[in-house]
PDB file of C-alpha atoms in Angstrom:
ATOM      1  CA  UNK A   1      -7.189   7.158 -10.047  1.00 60.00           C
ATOM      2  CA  UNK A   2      -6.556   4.908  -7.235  1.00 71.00           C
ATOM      3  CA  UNK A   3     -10.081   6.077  -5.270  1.00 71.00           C
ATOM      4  CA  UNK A   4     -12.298   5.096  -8.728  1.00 72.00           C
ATOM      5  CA  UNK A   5     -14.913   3.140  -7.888  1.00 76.00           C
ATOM      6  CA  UNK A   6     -15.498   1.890 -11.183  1.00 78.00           C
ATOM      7  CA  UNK A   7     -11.849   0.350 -11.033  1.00 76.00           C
ATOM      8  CA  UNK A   8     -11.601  -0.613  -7.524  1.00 77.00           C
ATOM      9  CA  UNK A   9     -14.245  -1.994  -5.143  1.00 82.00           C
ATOM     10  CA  UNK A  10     -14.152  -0.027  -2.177  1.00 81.00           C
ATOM     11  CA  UNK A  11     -11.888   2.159  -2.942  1.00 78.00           C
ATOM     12  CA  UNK A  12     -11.220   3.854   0.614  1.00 80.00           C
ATOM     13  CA  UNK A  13     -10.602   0.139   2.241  1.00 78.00           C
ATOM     14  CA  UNK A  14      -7.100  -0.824   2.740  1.00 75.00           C
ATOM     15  CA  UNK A  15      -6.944  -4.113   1.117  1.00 74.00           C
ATOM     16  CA  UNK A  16      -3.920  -5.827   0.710  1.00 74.00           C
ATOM     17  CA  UNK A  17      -4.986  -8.643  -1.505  1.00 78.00           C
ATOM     18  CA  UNK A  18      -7.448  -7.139  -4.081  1.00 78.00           C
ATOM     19  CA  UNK A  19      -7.495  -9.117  -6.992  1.00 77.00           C
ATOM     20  CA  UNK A  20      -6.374  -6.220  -9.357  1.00 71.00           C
ATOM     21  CA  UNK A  21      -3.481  -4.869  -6.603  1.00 68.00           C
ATOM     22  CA  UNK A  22      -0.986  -4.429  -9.528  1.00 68.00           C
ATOM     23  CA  UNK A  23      -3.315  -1.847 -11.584  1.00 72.00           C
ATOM     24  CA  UNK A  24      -2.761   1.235  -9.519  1.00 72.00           C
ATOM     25  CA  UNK A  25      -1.249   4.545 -10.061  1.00 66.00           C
ATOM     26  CA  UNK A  26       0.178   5.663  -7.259  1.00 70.00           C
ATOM     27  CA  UNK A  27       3.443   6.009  -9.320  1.00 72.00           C
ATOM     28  CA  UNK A  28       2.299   7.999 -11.950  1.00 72.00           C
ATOM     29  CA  UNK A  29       1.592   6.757 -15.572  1.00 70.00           C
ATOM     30  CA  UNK A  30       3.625   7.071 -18.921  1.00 77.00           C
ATOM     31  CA  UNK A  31       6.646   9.831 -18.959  1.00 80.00           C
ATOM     32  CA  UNK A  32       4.835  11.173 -15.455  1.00 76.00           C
ATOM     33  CA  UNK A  33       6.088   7.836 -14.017  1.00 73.00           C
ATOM     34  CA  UNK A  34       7.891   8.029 -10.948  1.00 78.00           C
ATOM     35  CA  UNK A  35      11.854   7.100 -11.619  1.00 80.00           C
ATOM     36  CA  UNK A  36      12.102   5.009  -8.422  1.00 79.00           C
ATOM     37  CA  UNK A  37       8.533   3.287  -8.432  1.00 78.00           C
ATOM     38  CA  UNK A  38      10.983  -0.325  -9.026  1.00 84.00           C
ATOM     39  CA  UNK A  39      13.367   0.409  -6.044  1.00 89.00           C
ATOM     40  CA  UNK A  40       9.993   1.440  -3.842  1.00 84.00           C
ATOM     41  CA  UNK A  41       8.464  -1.998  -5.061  1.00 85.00           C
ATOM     42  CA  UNK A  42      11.534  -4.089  -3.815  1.00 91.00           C
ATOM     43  CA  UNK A  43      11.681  -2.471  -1.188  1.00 93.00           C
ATOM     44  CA  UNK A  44       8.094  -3.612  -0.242  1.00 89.00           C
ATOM     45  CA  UNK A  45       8.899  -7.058  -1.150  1.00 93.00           C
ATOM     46  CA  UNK A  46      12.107  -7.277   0.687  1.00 96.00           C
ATOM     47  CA  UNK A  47       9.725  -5.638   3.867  1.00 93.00           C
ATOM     48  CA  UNK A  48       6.839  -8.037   3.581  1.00 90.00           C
ATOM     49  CA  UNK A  49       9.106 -11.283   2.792  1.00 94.00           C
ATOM     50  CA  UNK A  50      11.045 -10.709   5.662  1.00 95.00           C
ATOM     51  CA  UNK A  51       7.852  -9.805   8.226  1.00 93.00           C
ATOM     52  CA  UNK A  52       6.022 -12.985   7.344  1.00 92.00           C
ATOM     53  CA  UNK A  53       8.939 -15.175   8.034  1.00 95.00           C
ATOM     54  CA  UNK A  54       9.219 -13.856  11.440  1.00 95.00           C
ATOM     55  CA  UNK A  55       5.662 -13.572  12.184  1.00 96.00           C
ATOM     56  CA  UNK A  56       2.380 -15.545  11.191  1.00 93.00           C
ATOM     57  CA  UNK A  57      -0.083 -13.072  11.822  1.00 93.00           C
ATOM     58  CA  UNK A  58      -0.077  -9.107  11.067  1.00 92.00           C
ATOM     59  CA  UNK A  59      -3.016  -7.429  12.900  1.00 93.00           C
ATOM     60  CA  UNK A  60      -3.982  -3.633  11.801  1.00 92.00           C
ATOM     61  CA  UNK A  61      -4.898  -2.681  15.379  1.00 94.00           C
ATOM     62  CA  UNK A  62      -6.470   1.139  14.483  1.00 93.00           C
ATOM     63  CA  UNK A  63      -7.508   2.995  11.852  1.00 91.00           C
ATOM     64  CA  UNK A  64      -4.121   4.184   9.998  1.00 90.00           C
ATOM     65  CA  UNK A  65      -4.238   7.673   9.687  1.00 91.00           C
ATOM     66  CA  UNK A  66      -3.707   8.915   6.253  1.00 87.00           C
ATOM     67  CA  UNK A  67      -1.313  11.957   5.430  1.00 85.00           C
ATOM     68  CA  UNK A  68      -3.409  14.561   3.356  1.00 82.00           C
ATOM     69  CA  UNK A  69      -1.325  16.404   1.129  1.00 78.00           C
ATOM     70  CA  UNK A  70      -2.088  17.498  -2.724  1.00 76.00           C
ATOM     71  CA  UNK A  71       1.497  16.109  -3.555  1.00 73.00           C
ATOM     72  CA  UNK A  72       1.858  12.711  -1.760  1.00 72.00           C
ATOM     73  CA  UNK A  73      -0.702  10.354  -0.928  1.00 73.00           C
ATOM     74  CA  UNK A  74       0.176   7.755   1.471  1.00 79.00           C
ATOM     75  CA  UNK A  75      -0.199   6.647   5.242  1.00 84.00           C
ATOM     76  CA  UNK A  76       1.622   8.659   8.178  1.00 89.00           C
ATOM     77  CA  UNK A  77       0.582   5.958  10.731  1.00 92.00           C
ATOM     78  CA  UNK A  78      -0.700   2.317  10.178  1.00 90.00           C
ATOM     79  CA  UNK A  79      -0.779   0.403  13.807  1.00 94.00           C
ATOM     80  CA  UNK A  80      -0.101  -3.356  14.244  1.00 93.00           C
ATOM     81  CA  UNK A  81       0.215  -6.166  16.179  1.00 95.00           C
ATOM     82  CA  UNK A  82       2.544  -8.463  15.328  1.00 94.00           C
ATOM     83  CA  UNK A  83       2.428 -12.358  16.219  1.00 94.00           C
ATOM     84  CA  UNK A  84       4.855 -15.659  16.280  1.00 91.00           C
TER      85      UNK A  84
END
């Protein structure tokens, strides 16, 4: 999936602007696909548009610490430093 090498250069890195961002599955795939993967997404966008008009630079301060769990993957803490 998301970890495949042959898909994604380092895989384990947390890169926000890989080149092939949009080509994950962390939604699921065909009639597995999660039902509120769009709301999620806006979400994001609303999130991120709104961060980086308040702030010019977003600093990952520590490793984020990843939440291990066979039914969610995801990020339990992700620390940052926020600047004007």
């Amino acid at each position: 999936g998301n970890r495949d090498e042959r898909k994604f250069e380092n895989p384990d890195a947390l890169i926000f602007d890989r080149d092939n961002a949009r080509s994950h599955i962390s939604f699921g795939f065909g009639i597995h696909r999660c039902f509120g993967n769009r709301l999620a997404e806006m979400q994001l966008q609303i999130l991120w548009d709104e961060m980086l008009k308040r702030f010019s630079k977003i600093e990952v301060v520590a490793e984020p610490r990843r939440n291990f769990s066979s039914f969610v993957k995801g990020y339990t803490e992700m620390r940052v430093i926020c600047r004007r």
